[in-house]
Amino acid sequence: MKSYLYLSFLSIALSACATQKYPTASNYPGNQQDTQSQTPSTPPPGDYPDGNAPVILPGERPSSTPSGTNSRNSRTSQDNGRSASSEIKVLDIKLTNDYTIVKFLFTNNHKPQVQNGRQVNDGSQNIGYSTSSYLIGGDGSRTFKFLKVLGIPSVNISTQDVNKIGYKLASGKSISFEVYFERLDHGIERFDVIECNYDQFVCWNIYDLFADNPLKPVVIAQPTPPTSPTPSTKTSKSSKTGEVIVKAPEEPKQNVSVSGRVLDIKTNAPVSATIFYKLSASANAVDSVQSFVNTGIYRMSLPKAQIYTYIASAKGYIAVSDVLDFSKSANKERISKDIYLTPIKVGDKISLNNIYFEVSKSDLLAASFAELNKLVVMMKENDHMEIRLEGHTDIVGDPEANLELSQERVNACESYLIKKGIATSRIQAIGYGDTKPIIKKGTDEERKVNRRVEFVVLKL
């Protein structure tokens, strides 16, 4: 993120990027301070005084690679991802055992501003990286937290001012920096970087990034072959003279048994539901299980060392999704997990919390698919259900443009549902622009709730 210092931009905002708080965003793990984020007092190695960015040749990689790094990449830095800002691009992506490390290059393209022969602005920008940034992959089913940044300051927009703590970069200069995130699940190779999500600001969002990150295979341990026993001539009640008694070796259990109950969140009554589950990196469901009508009990057996996502859906209820992470629980053989569903009725209005569009556009990002797929599953489970999709923007900007943008965005959501097999007759789509804000005053952070996509249940 960056701060505009041009006078012509002051009417918009001093900070060109303000961040939303998402459920997965956090500071350093364990609620510790981000002590490893670095602010250069002098130009760091990535700051090129001559203003020339380094040239990365196809297949070329930095000489220093952290231990356990996978730096293979089928795409070069020049064609890896689409940036929301022309000033920022990705140079490299590294996968270690613990981190996803994204190396960025920022170039300050602002020119000094002169009025009446007098320089009123030197074109410099104060920059920092938002602590609320995260990666999103698996078509939106998985998010990965920001951990630290090296090379420029980290900024918590809610409590800090990038104009005061940001790194000041002169006009025409470039700086590279590395951002550490949680490691991508094995098998997730395409993902987005979401630094912030505001239509009126420039955010350092990068879409459709690729990293070579193959699915981790399930290793089936082979049993140890039995040693030749010494023949026994003892007689017992359960054996005959001369019979050799050999205890067969136990087969190692390669699956985790997951069980629990599906319950009504209001009454705790058992619910008969279908649970669709898949590998987090897969676009298609692996299988599904049904919970029992009388008890709500379900059971499923899943291979260890993998990460799964699931959607639970039942007639008359809102579908829910969650994650089952077995990647770091190799010794666990049984997991208990209850699932709670919320009943729906005609007139209910439900927010679609994780819908992503390109900044100031109506292009639906792949990161939205997981949230929309829950709605698809719910509408297929409730085959008479009809809905009205409603799109809203913030109160900032031109009202007519906001109205048009909100309509185009709900149209994009409607098109996705139709492609997934939901009949057009079951969906209405209306964009309200900025006419129905949740709050009319407050900071950009507080007004983020105004930008939303909802659906209203018209028929069940």
Short mmCIF file of C-alpha atoms in Angstrom, two decimals:
data_model
loop_
_atom_site.label_atom_id
_atom_site.label_comp_id
_atom_site.label_asym_id
_atom_site.label_seq_id
_atom_site.Cartn_x
_atom_site.Cartn_y
_atom_site.Cartn_z
CA MET A 1 0.00 0.00 0.00
CA LYS A 2 1.07 3.55 -0.54
CA SER A 3 0.29 7.12 0.38
CA TYR A 4 -0.45 9.70 -2.28
CA LEU A 5 1.35 12.96 -1.66
CA TYR A 6 0.23 14.82 -4.77
CA LEU A 7 -1.99 17.81 -3.98
CA SER A 8 -4.36 16.71 -6.71
CA PHE A 9 -5.01 13.49 -4.77
CA LEU A 10 -5.50 15.03 -1.35
CA SER A 11 -9.23 15.36 -1.89
CA ILE A 12 -9.41 11.58 -2.30
CA ALA A 13 -7.27 10.37 0.59
CA LEU A 14 -3.79 10.62 2.00
CA SER A 15 -3.64 6.88 2.30
CA ALA A 16 -4.13 5.14 -1.00
CA CYS A 17 -4.94 1.86 0.63
CA ALA A 18 -6.98 1.02 3.70
CA THR A 19 -7.48 -2.57 4.71
CA GLN A 20 -10.41 -4.62 5.81
CA LYS A 21 -10.16 -6.97 8.76
CA TYR A 22 -10.85 -10.52 7.67
CA PRO A 23 -11.31 -13.51 9.95
CA THR A 24 -7.99 -14.95 8.82
CA ALA A 25 -5.95 -11.77 9.09
CA SER A 26 -3.60 -11.53 12.05
CA ASN A 27 -0.36 -10.18 13.33
CA TYR A 28 2.58 -12.48 14.05
CA PRO A 29 1.51 -15.96 15.28
CA GLY A 30 0.65 -16.32 18.92
CA ASN A 31 -0.43 -12.65 19.12
CA GLN A 32 3.23 -11.64 19.32
CA GLN A 33 4.44 -8.39 17.87
CA ASP A 34 5.78 -8.54 14.33
CA THR A 35 9.36 -8.00 15.47
CA GLN A 36 10.87 -9.30 12.25
CA SER A 37 9.22 -6.82 9.92
CA GLN A 38 11.93 -4.45 8.81
CA THR A 39 11.95 -0.76 8.00
CA PRO A 40 15.04 0.37 6.08
CA SER A 41 16.70 3.49 7.50
CA THR A 42 19.04 3.44 4.51
CA PRO A 43 18.21 2.08 1.07
CA PRO A 44 18.05 -1.72 1.43
CA PRO A 45 19.52 -4.10 -1.13
CA GLY A 46 16.22 -4.04 -3.01
CA ASP A 47 16.22 -0.22 -3.34
CA TYR A 48 17.92 0.63 -6.61
CA PRO A 49 19.31 4.20 -6.45
CA ASP A 50 19.42 4.49 -10.22
CA GLY A 51 15.73 3.68 -10.41
CA ASN A 52 16.33 0.58 -12.52
CA ALA A 53 14.58 -2.60 -11.48
CA PRO A 54 16.52 -5.88 -11.71
CA VAL A 55 15.99 -7.95 -14.82
CA ILE A 56 14.82 -11.48 -14.05
CA LEU A 57 15.50 -13.84 -16.92
CA PRO A 58 13.20 -16.81 -17.56
CA GLY A 59 14.07 -19.58 -15.13
CA GLU A 60 16.48 -17.39 -13.16
CA ARG A 61 16.22 -17.47 -9.37
CA PRO A 62 17.98 -15.63 -6.55
CA SER A 63 21.13 -17.36 -5.35
CA SER A 64 20.02 -17.45 -1.71
CA THR A 65 17.16 -19.87 -1.10
CA PRO A 66 15.84 -20.74 2.38
CA SER A 67 16.18 -24.31 3.56
CA GLY A 68 13.36 -26.54 2.37
CA THR A 69 12.44 -24.14 -0.44
CA ASN A 70 10.62 -25.15 -3.59
CA SER A 71 11.51 -22.47 -6.13
CA ARG A 72 10.47 -24.36 -9.25
CA ASN A 73 8.03 -22.33 -11.25
CA SER A 74 6.39 -22.98 -14.61
CA ARG A 75 5.82 -19.28 -15.22
CA THR A 76 8.36 -16.48 -15.16
CA SER A 77 7.99 -13.36 -13.03
CA GLN A 78 7.01 -11.33 -16.08
CA ASP A 79 3.78 -13.26 -16.66
CA ASN A 80 2.92 -14.42 -13.14
CA GLY A 81 -0.29 -12.79 -11.98
CA ARG A 82 -2.35 -9.70 -12.72
CA SER A 83 -1.74 -6.67 -10.54
CA ALA A 84 -4.38 -4.17 -9.45
CA SER A 85 -1.66 -1.47 -9.58
CA SER A 86 0.83 -0.89 -12.40
CA GLU A 87 3.47 0.08 -9.84
CA ILE A 88 3.67 -3.31 -8.11
CA LYS A 89 4.61 -6.73 -9.46
CA VAL A 90 5.75 -10.12 -8.21
CA LEU A 91 9.37 -11.07 -8.83
CA ASP A 92 9.44 -14.51 -7.24
CA ILE A 93 7.51 -16.99 -5.10
CA LYS A 94 9.25 -19.43 -2.77
CA LEU A 95 7.71 -22.27 -0.78
CA THR A 96 9.60 -23.46 2.30
CA ASN A 97 8.48 -26.03 4.83
CA ASP A 98 6.81 -23.29 6.87
CA TYR A 99 6.23 -20.26 4.64
CA THR A 100 4.98 -18.93 1.36
CA ILE A 101 7.39 -16.08 0.53
CA VAL A 102 6.32 -13.59 -2.13
CA LYS A 103 8.94 -11.15 -3.41
CA PHE A 104 7.50 -7.87 -4.74
CA LEU A 105 8.94 -4.95 -6.66
CA PHE A 106 7.41 -1.50 -6.25
CA THR A 107 8.35 1.34 -8.59
CA ASN A 108 7.33 4.91 -7.78
CA ASN A 109 6.05 6.24 -11.11
CA HIS A 110 4.92 9.57 -9.68
CA LYS A 111 6.61 12.66 -11.08
CA PRO A 112 7.39 15.86 -9.19
CA GLN A 113 4.49 18.31 -9.43
CA VAL A 114 5.15 21.88 -10.53
CA GLN A 115 2.70 24.79 -10.44
CA ASN A 116 3.51 28.28 -11.74
CA GLY A 117 7.16 27.31 -12.09
CA ARG A 118 7.39 26.16 -8.47
CA GLN A 119 7.73 22.57 -7.29
CA VAL A 120 4.89 21.84 -4.89
CA ASN A 121 5.53 18.12 -4.54
CA ASP A 122 8.67 16.05 -5.07
CA GLY A 123 6.74 12.96 -6.19
CA SER A 124 7.87 10.80 -3.29
CA GLN A 125 5.53 8.25 -1.71
CA ASN A 126 5.32 6.73 1.75
CA ILE A 127 4.81 2.99 1.47
CA GLY A 128 4.19 0.08 3.83
CA TYR A 129 2.56 -3.34 3.75
CA SER A 130 -0.76 -4.08 5.41
CA THR A 131 -0.80 -6.58 8.26
CA SER A 132 -4.32 -7.59 7.17
CA SER A 133 -3.02 -9.00 3.90
CA TYR A 134 -3.56 -12.68 3.15
CA LEU A 135 -3.39 -15.28 0.43
CA ILE A 136 -6.51 -16.97 -0.84
CA GLY A 137 -6.59 -20.21 -2.82
CA GLY A 138 -8.63 -23.32 -3.45
CA ASP A 139 -11.26 -21.19 -5.22
CA GLY A 140 -11.74 -19.26 -1.99
CA SER A 141 -11.98 -22.22 0.38
CA ARG A 142 -8.58 -21.60 2.00
CA THR A 143 -6.86 -18.45 3.30
CA PHE A 144 -3.31 -18.04 4.57
CA LYS A 145 -2.31 -15.36 7.06
CA PHE A 146 0.26 -12.60 6.73
CA LEU A 147 3.19 -13.23 9.07
CA LYS A 148 5.84 -10.59 8.41
CA VAL A 149 7.40 -8.33 5.78
CA LEU A 150 11.10 -7.69 5.16
CA GLY A 151 12.28 -4.56 3.36
CA ILE A 152 9.50 -2.07 4.13
CA PRO A 153 7.40 -1.37 7.26
CA SER A 154 4.31 -3.37 8.16
CA VAL A 155 1.28 -1.15 8.79
CA ASN A 156 -1.86 -1.83 10.79
CA ILE A 157 -4.29 0.55 9.14
CA SER A 158 -6.65 0.55 12.12
CA THR A 159 -4.02 1.99 14.46
CA GLN A 160 -1.14 3.31 12.34
CA ASP A 161 -0.62 6.04 9.73
CA VAL A 162 1.47 5.05 6.72
CA ASN A 163 2.38 8.73 6.27
CA LYS A 164 4.15 8.65 9.63
CA ILE A 165 5.76 5.21 9.70
CA GLY A 166 5.96 4.36 5.99
CA TYR A 167 9.18 4.17 4.00
CA LYS A 168 9.64 7.30 1.86
CA LEU A 169 10.52 6.35 -1.70
CA ALA A 170 11.68 9.04 -4.11
CA SER A 171 10.15 9.60 -7.53
CA GLY A 172 11.40 7.12 -10.12
CA LYS A 173 12.96 4.77 -7.57
CA SER A 174 12.23 1.09 -7.02
CA ILE A 175 12.33 -1.13 -3.96
CA SER A 176 11.93 -4.87 -3.56
CA PHE A 177 10.59 -6.52 -0.43
CA GLU A 178 9.52 -9.97 0.74
CA VAL A 179 6.26 -10.87 2.45
CA TYR A 180 5.93 -14.06 4.48
CA PHE A 181 2.58 -15.86 4.65
CA GLU A 182 1.48 -19.20 6.04
CA ARG A 183 2.42 -22.02 3.73
CA LEU A 184 0.00 -22.93 0.98
CA ASP A 185 -1.60 -26.35 1.26
CA HIS A 186 0.14 -28.87 -0.95
CA GLY A 187 -1.74 -28.99 -4.24
CA ILE A 188 -2.86 -25.34 -4.22
CA GLU A 189 -0.89 -23.83 -7.08
CA ARG A 190 -3.04 -20.87 -8.11
CA PHE A 191 -3.83 -18.16 -5.59
CA ASP A 192 -4.39 -14.43 -5.07
CA VAL A 193 -2.69 -11.92 -2.79
CA ILE A 194 -5.30 -9.67 -1.17
CA GLU A 195 -3.73 -6.67 0.55
CA CYS A 196 -6.88 -4.61 0.82
CA ASN A 197 -10.30 -4.46 -0.77
CA TYR A 198 -11.51 -0.93 -1.44
CA ASP A 199 -12.95 0.32 -4.71
CA GLN A 200 -11.76 3.90 -4.24
CA PHE A 201 -8.15 3.11 -3.28
CA VAL A 202 -5.17 1.52 -4.97
CA CYS A 203 -4.46 -1.81 -3.28
CA TRP A 204 -1.49 -4.07 -3.93
CA ASN A 205 -3.69 -7.02 -4.86
CA ILE A 206 -2.25 -9.60 -7.25
CA TYR A 207 -4.56 -12.10 -8.94
CA ASP A 208 -3.95 -15.50 -10.53
CA LEU A 209 -0.47 -16.17 -9.18
CA PHE A 210 1.11 -19.57 -9.77
CA ALA A 211 3.57 -21.59 -7.70
CA ASP A 212 4.71 -25.14 -8.41
CA ASN A 213 3.23 -26.90 -5.38
CA PRO A 214 2.18 -30.49 -6.17
CA LEU A 215 -0.24 -32.41 -3.99
CA LYS A 216 1.48 -34.27 -1.18
CA PRO A 217 0.95 -38.01 -1.73
CA VAL A 218 -0.45 -40.25 0.98
CA VAL A 219 2.39 -42.51 2.13
CA ILE A 220 1.18 -45.98 2.97
CA ALA A 221 3.48 -47.55 5.55
CA GLN A 222 4.26 -51.21 4.95
CA PRO A 223 3.93 -53.63 7.89
CA THR A 224 7.11 -55.16 9.26
CA PRO A 225 7.35 -58.80 8.10
CA PRO A 226 7.11 -61.30 10.97
CA THR A 227 10.25 -63.08 12.12
CA SER A 228 10.34 -66.85 12.00
CA PRO A 229 9.04 -68.08 15.34
CA THR A 230 10.55 -70.89 17.38
CA PRO A 231 8.21 -73.89 17.19
CA SER A 232 6.39 -74.62 20.42
CA THR A 233 5.28 -78.02 21.66
CA LYS A 234 3.26 -76.69 24.58
CA THR A 235 -0.36 -77.65 24.82
CA SER A 236 -3.11 -75.34 25.94
CA LYS A 237 -6.87 -75.28 25.90
CA SER A 238 -6.86 -73.21 22.76
CA SER A 239 -4.14 -75.00 20.81
CA LYS A 240 -2.95 -78.39 19.75
CA THR A 241 0.40 -80.04 20.41
CA GLY A 242 3.03 -78.78 18.00
CA GLU A 243 0.90 -75.81 16.83
CA VAL A 244 2.84 -72.58 16.33
CA ILE A 245 1.04 -69.51 17.70
CA VAL A 246 2.11 -66.34 15.90
CA LYS A 247 0.61 -62.93 16.66
CA ALA A 248 0.02 -61.11 13.38
CA PRO A 249 1.53 -57.62 13.20
CA GLU A 250 -0.99 -54.79 13.42
CA GLU A 251 -1.62 -52.95 10.19
CA PRO A 252 -0.90 -49.23 10.58
CA LYS A 253 -4.04 -47.14 10.37
CA GLN A 254 -3.73 -44.74 7.44
CA ASN A 255 -7.11 -43.05 7.82
CA VAL A 256 -8.59 -40.66 10.32
CA SER A 257 -12.10 -41.46 11.53
CA VAL A 258 -14.18 -38.28 11.69
CA SER A 259 -17.54 -38.43 13.42
CA GLY A 260 -20.03 -36.19 15.14
CA ARG A 261 -23.60 -34.94 14.99
CA VAL A 262 -25.36 -32.46 12.73
CA LEU A 263 -27.64 -30.32 14.90
CA ASP A 264 -30.08 -27.43 14.63
CA ILE A 265 -28.22 -24.46 16.14
CA LYS A 266 -31.39 -23.12 17.79
CA THR A 267 -32.99 -26.29 19.17
CA ASN A 268 -30.10 -28.80 19.22
CA ALA A 269 -32.40 -31.21 17.38
CA PRO A 270 -30.70 -33.73 15.07
CA VAL A 271 -30.65 -32.83 11.38
CA SER A 272 -30.43 -35.13 8.39
CA ALA A 273 -27.77 -33.45 6.25
CA THR A 274 -25.45 -34.21 3.36
CA ILE A 275 -21.76 -33.48 3.91
CA PHE A 276 -19.72 -33.02 0.73
CA TYR A 277 -15.96 -33.14 1.29
CA LYS A 278 -12.91 -32.65 -0.93
CA LEU A 279 -9.19 -32.02 -0.80
CA SER A 280 -8.56 -28.31 -0.26
CA ALA A 281 -6.64 -28.13 -3.53
CA SER A 282 -9.32 -29.90 -5.57
CA ALA A 283 -12.19 -28.29 -7.42
CA ASN A 284 -14.43 -31.35 -7.14
CA ALA A 285 -15.93 -33.16 -4.18
CA VAL A 286 -14.21 -36.42 -3.22
CA ASP A 287 -17.35 -37.97 -1.78
CA SER A 288 -20.28 -37.29 0.53
CA VAL A 289 -21.85 -38.79 3.64
CA GLN A 290 -25.32 -38.51 5.13
CA SER A 291 -26.14 -37.91 8.77
CA PHE A 292 -28.80 -40.16 10.34
CA VAL A 293 -32.31 -38.74 10.58
CA ASN A 294 -33.02 -39.76 14.18
CA THR A 295 -29.64 -38.96 15.72
CA GLY A 296 -27.85 -36.58 13.35
CA ILE A 297 -24.76 -38.79 13.64
CA TYR A 298 -22.35 -38.94 10.70
CA ARG A 299 -19.09 -40.79 10.13
CA MET A 300 -16.40 -40.59 7.48
CA SER A 301 -12.91 -42.02 7.06
CA LEU A 302 -10.29 -39.82 5.39
CA PRO A 303 -6.61 -40.42 4.57
CA LYS A 304 -4.11 -38.82 6.93
CA ALA A 305 -1.66 -36.02 6.10
CA GLN A 306 -4.17 -34.13 3.93
CA ILE A 307 -6.31 -31.01 4.26
CA TYR A 308 -9.99 -31.20 3.39
CA THR A 309 -12.82 -28.72 3.09
CA TYR A 310 -16.48 -29.61 3.37
CA ILE A 311 -19.97 -28.20 2.83
CA ALA A 312 -22.84 -29.42 5.02
CA SER A 313 -26.33 -28.83 3.66
CA ALA A 314 -29.85 -29.82 4.65
CA LYS A 315 -33.34 -28.97 3.47
CA GLY A 316 -34.55 -25.83 5.24
CA TYR A 317 -31.10 -24.78 6.48
CA ILE A 318 -28.23 -22.48 5.49
CA ALA A 319 -25.28 -24.47 4.15
CA VAL A 320 -22.02 -24.18 6.11
CA SER A 321 -18.40 -24.93 5.24
CA ASP A 322 -15.25 -25.60 7.23
CA VAL A 323 -11.76 -27.13 7.09
CA LEU A 324 -10.43 -30.49 8.31
CA ASP A 325 -6.65 -30.22 8.61
CA PHE A 326 -4.85 -33.54 9.12
CA SER A 327 -1.49 -32.31 7.80
CA LYS A 328 0.00 -31.93 11.28
CA SER A 329 -1.91 -34.59 13.19
CA ALA A 330 -0.27 -37.76 11.94
CA ASN A 331 -0.85 -39.60 15.22
CA LYS A 332 -4.56 -38.88 15.49
CA GLU A 333 -6.86 -41.71 14.50
CA ARG A 334 -10.20 -40.27 15.64
CA ILE A 335 -11.62 -36.76 15.54
CA SER A 336 -14.99 -35.65 16.90
CA LYS A 337 -16.68 -32.66 15.26
CA ASP A 338 -20.29 -31.53 15.61
CA ILE A 339 -21.81 -29.39 12.85
CA TYR A 340 -24.49 -26.79 13.56
CA LEU A 341 -26.94 -25.58 10.90
CA THR A 342 -29.12 -22.45 11.01
CA PRO A 343 -32.72 -22.80 9.77
CA ILE A 344 -33.95 -20.45 7.05
CA LYS A 345 -37.37 -19.05 6.26
CA VAL A 346 -38.93 -16.85 3.60
CA GLY A 347 -37.81 -13.24 4.04
CA ASP A 348 -34.41 -14.04 5.54
CA LYS A 349 -31.53 -11.91 4.24
CA ILE A 350 -28.13 -13.61 4.23
CA SER A 351 -24.79 -11.98 3.48
CA LEU A 352 -22.31 -13.67 1.15
CA ASN A 353 -19.18 -12.84 3.10
CA ASN A 354 -16.38 -13.87 0.76
CA ILE A 355 -17.24 -12.51 -2.66
CA TYR A 356 -14.28 -10.97 -4.50
CA PHE A 357 -14.15 -8.75 -7.56
CA GLU A 358 -11.28 -7.04 -9.28
CA VAL A 359 -10.88 -3.55 -7.85
CA SER A 360 -13.51 -1.16 -9.24
CA LYS A 361 -14.67 -3.85 -11.69
CA SER A 362 -17.38 -6.48 -11.89
CA ASP A 363 -15.03 -9.34 -12.82
CA LEU A 364 -15.75 -12.18 -10.40
CA LEU A 365 -12.55 -13.70 -9.00
CA ALA A 366 -12.04 -17.44 -8.51
CA ALA A 367 -11.68 -16.71 -4.79
CA SER A 368 -15.49 -16.21 -4.75
CA PHE A 369 -16.34 -19.69 -5.98
CA ALA A 370 -16.30 -21.44 -2.60
CA GLU A 371 -18.84 -19.00 -1.14
CA LEU A 372 -21.09 -19.20 -4.20
CA ASN A 373 -20.80 -22.99 -4.26
CA LYS A 374 -22.40 -23.09 -0.80
CA LEU A 375 -25.37 -21.23 -2.25
CA VAL A 376 -25.49 -23.63 -5.21
CA VAL A 377 -25.55 -26.63 -2.85
CA MET A 378 -28.26 -25.00 -0.73
CA MET A 379 -30.46 -24.24 -3.74
CA LYS A 380 -30.08 -27.78 -5.04
CA GLU A 381 -30.94 -29.19 -1.60
CA ASN A 382 -33.98 -26.87 -1.45
CA ASP A 383 -35.15 -27.37 -5.02
CA HIS A 384 -38.09 -24.94 -4.77
CA MET A 385 -36.02 -22.16 -3.24
CA GLU A 386 -36.04 -18.78 -5.02
CA ILE A 387 -33.79 -15.85 -4.12
CA ARG A 388 -33.06 -12.22 -4.89
CA LEU A 389 -29.39 -11.28 -5.10
CA GLU A 390 -28.71 -7.74 -3.87
CA GLY A 391 -25.53 -5.76 -4.54
CA HIS A 392 -24.36 -2.73 -2.55
CA THR A 393 -21.43 -0.29 -2.66
CA ASP A 394 -20.02 2.23 -0.22
CA ILE A 395 -21.37 5.80 -0.15
CA VAL A 396 -18.13 7.20 -1.62
CA GLY A 397 -18.01 8.03 -5.32
CA ASP A 398 -20.47 8.84 -8.08
CA PRO A 399 -23.95 7.45 -7.24
CA GLU A 400 -24.74 6.51 -10.84
CA ALA A 401 -21.42 4.70 -11.26
CA ASN A 402 -21.97 2.90 -7.96
CA LEU A 403 -25.44 1.80 -9.05
CA GLU A 404 -24.11 0.46 -12.34
CA LEU A 405 -21.20 -1.34 -10.66
CA SER A 406 -23.44 -3.01 -8.07
CA GLN A 407 -25.81 -4.24 -10.80
CA GLU A 408 -22.96 -5.65 -12.88
CA ARG A 409 -21.54 -7.44 -9.84
CA VAL A 410 -24.78 -9.19 -8.87
CA ASN A 411 -25.26 -10.08 -12.54
CA ALA A 412 -21.86 -11.81 -12.40
CA CYS A 413 -22.95 -13.77 -9.32
CA GLU A 414 -26.23 -14.72 -11.01
CA SER A 415 -24.37 -15.95 -14.09
CA TYR A 416 -22.19 -18.18 -11.94
CA LEU A 417 -25.22 -19.79 -10.27
CA ILE A 418 -26.86 -20.40 -13.65
CA LYS A 419 -23.68 -22.05 -14.99
CA LYS A 420 -23.82 -24.38 -11.98
CA GLY A 421 -27.30 -25.56 -12.92
CA ILE A 422 -29.64 -23.19 -11.06
CA ALA A 423 -32.61 -22.17 -13.22
CA THR A 424 -32.79 -18.51 -14.22
CA SER A 425 -36.41 -18.38 -13.03
CA ARG A 426 -35.24 -18.98 -9.45
CA ILE A 427 -32.94 -15.94 -9.29
CA GLN A 428 -33.52 -12.19 -9.29
CA ALA A 429 -30.57 -9.78 -9.28
CA ILE A 430 -30.80 -6.12 -8.23
CA GLY A 431 -27.99 -3.64 -7.66
CA TYR A 432 -28.77 -0.86 -5.18
CA GLY A 433 -25.50 1.06 -5.43
CA ASP A 434 -24.99 3.28 -2.37
CA THR A 435 -28.70 3.75 -1.61
CA LYS A 436 -28.89 1.24 1.27
CA PRO A 437 -25.77 1.71 3.41
CA ILE A 438 -25.51 -0.06 6.75
CA ILE A 439 -23.69 2.97 8.18
CA LYS A 440 -23.60 6.49 6.71
CA LYS A 441 -20.70 7.92 8.68
CA GLY A 442 -17.34 6.68 9.90
CA THR A 443 -13.92 5.78 8.62
CA ASP A 444 -13.24 3.71 5.53
CA GLU A 445 -12.56 0.75 7.82
CA GLU A 446 -15.93 1.19 9.54
CA ARG A 447 -17.81 1.68 6.25
CA LYS A 448 -16.45 -1.51 4.71
CA VAL A 449 -19.70 -3.25 5.74
CA ASN A 450 -21.51 -1.18 3.10
CA ARG A 451 -19.75 -3.08 0.29
CA ARG A 452 -21.60 -6.37 0.23
CA VAL A 453 -23.56 -8.96 -1.75
CA GLU A 454 -26.61 -10.47 -0.05
CA PHE A 455 -29.45 -12.75 -0.98
CA VAL A 456 -33.06 -12.68 0.21
CA VAL A 457 -35.11 -15.89 0.40
CA LEU A 458 -38.27 -15.35 -1.66
CA LYS A 459 -39.63 -18.90 -1.66
CA LEU A 460 -38.84 -22.27 -0.07
#
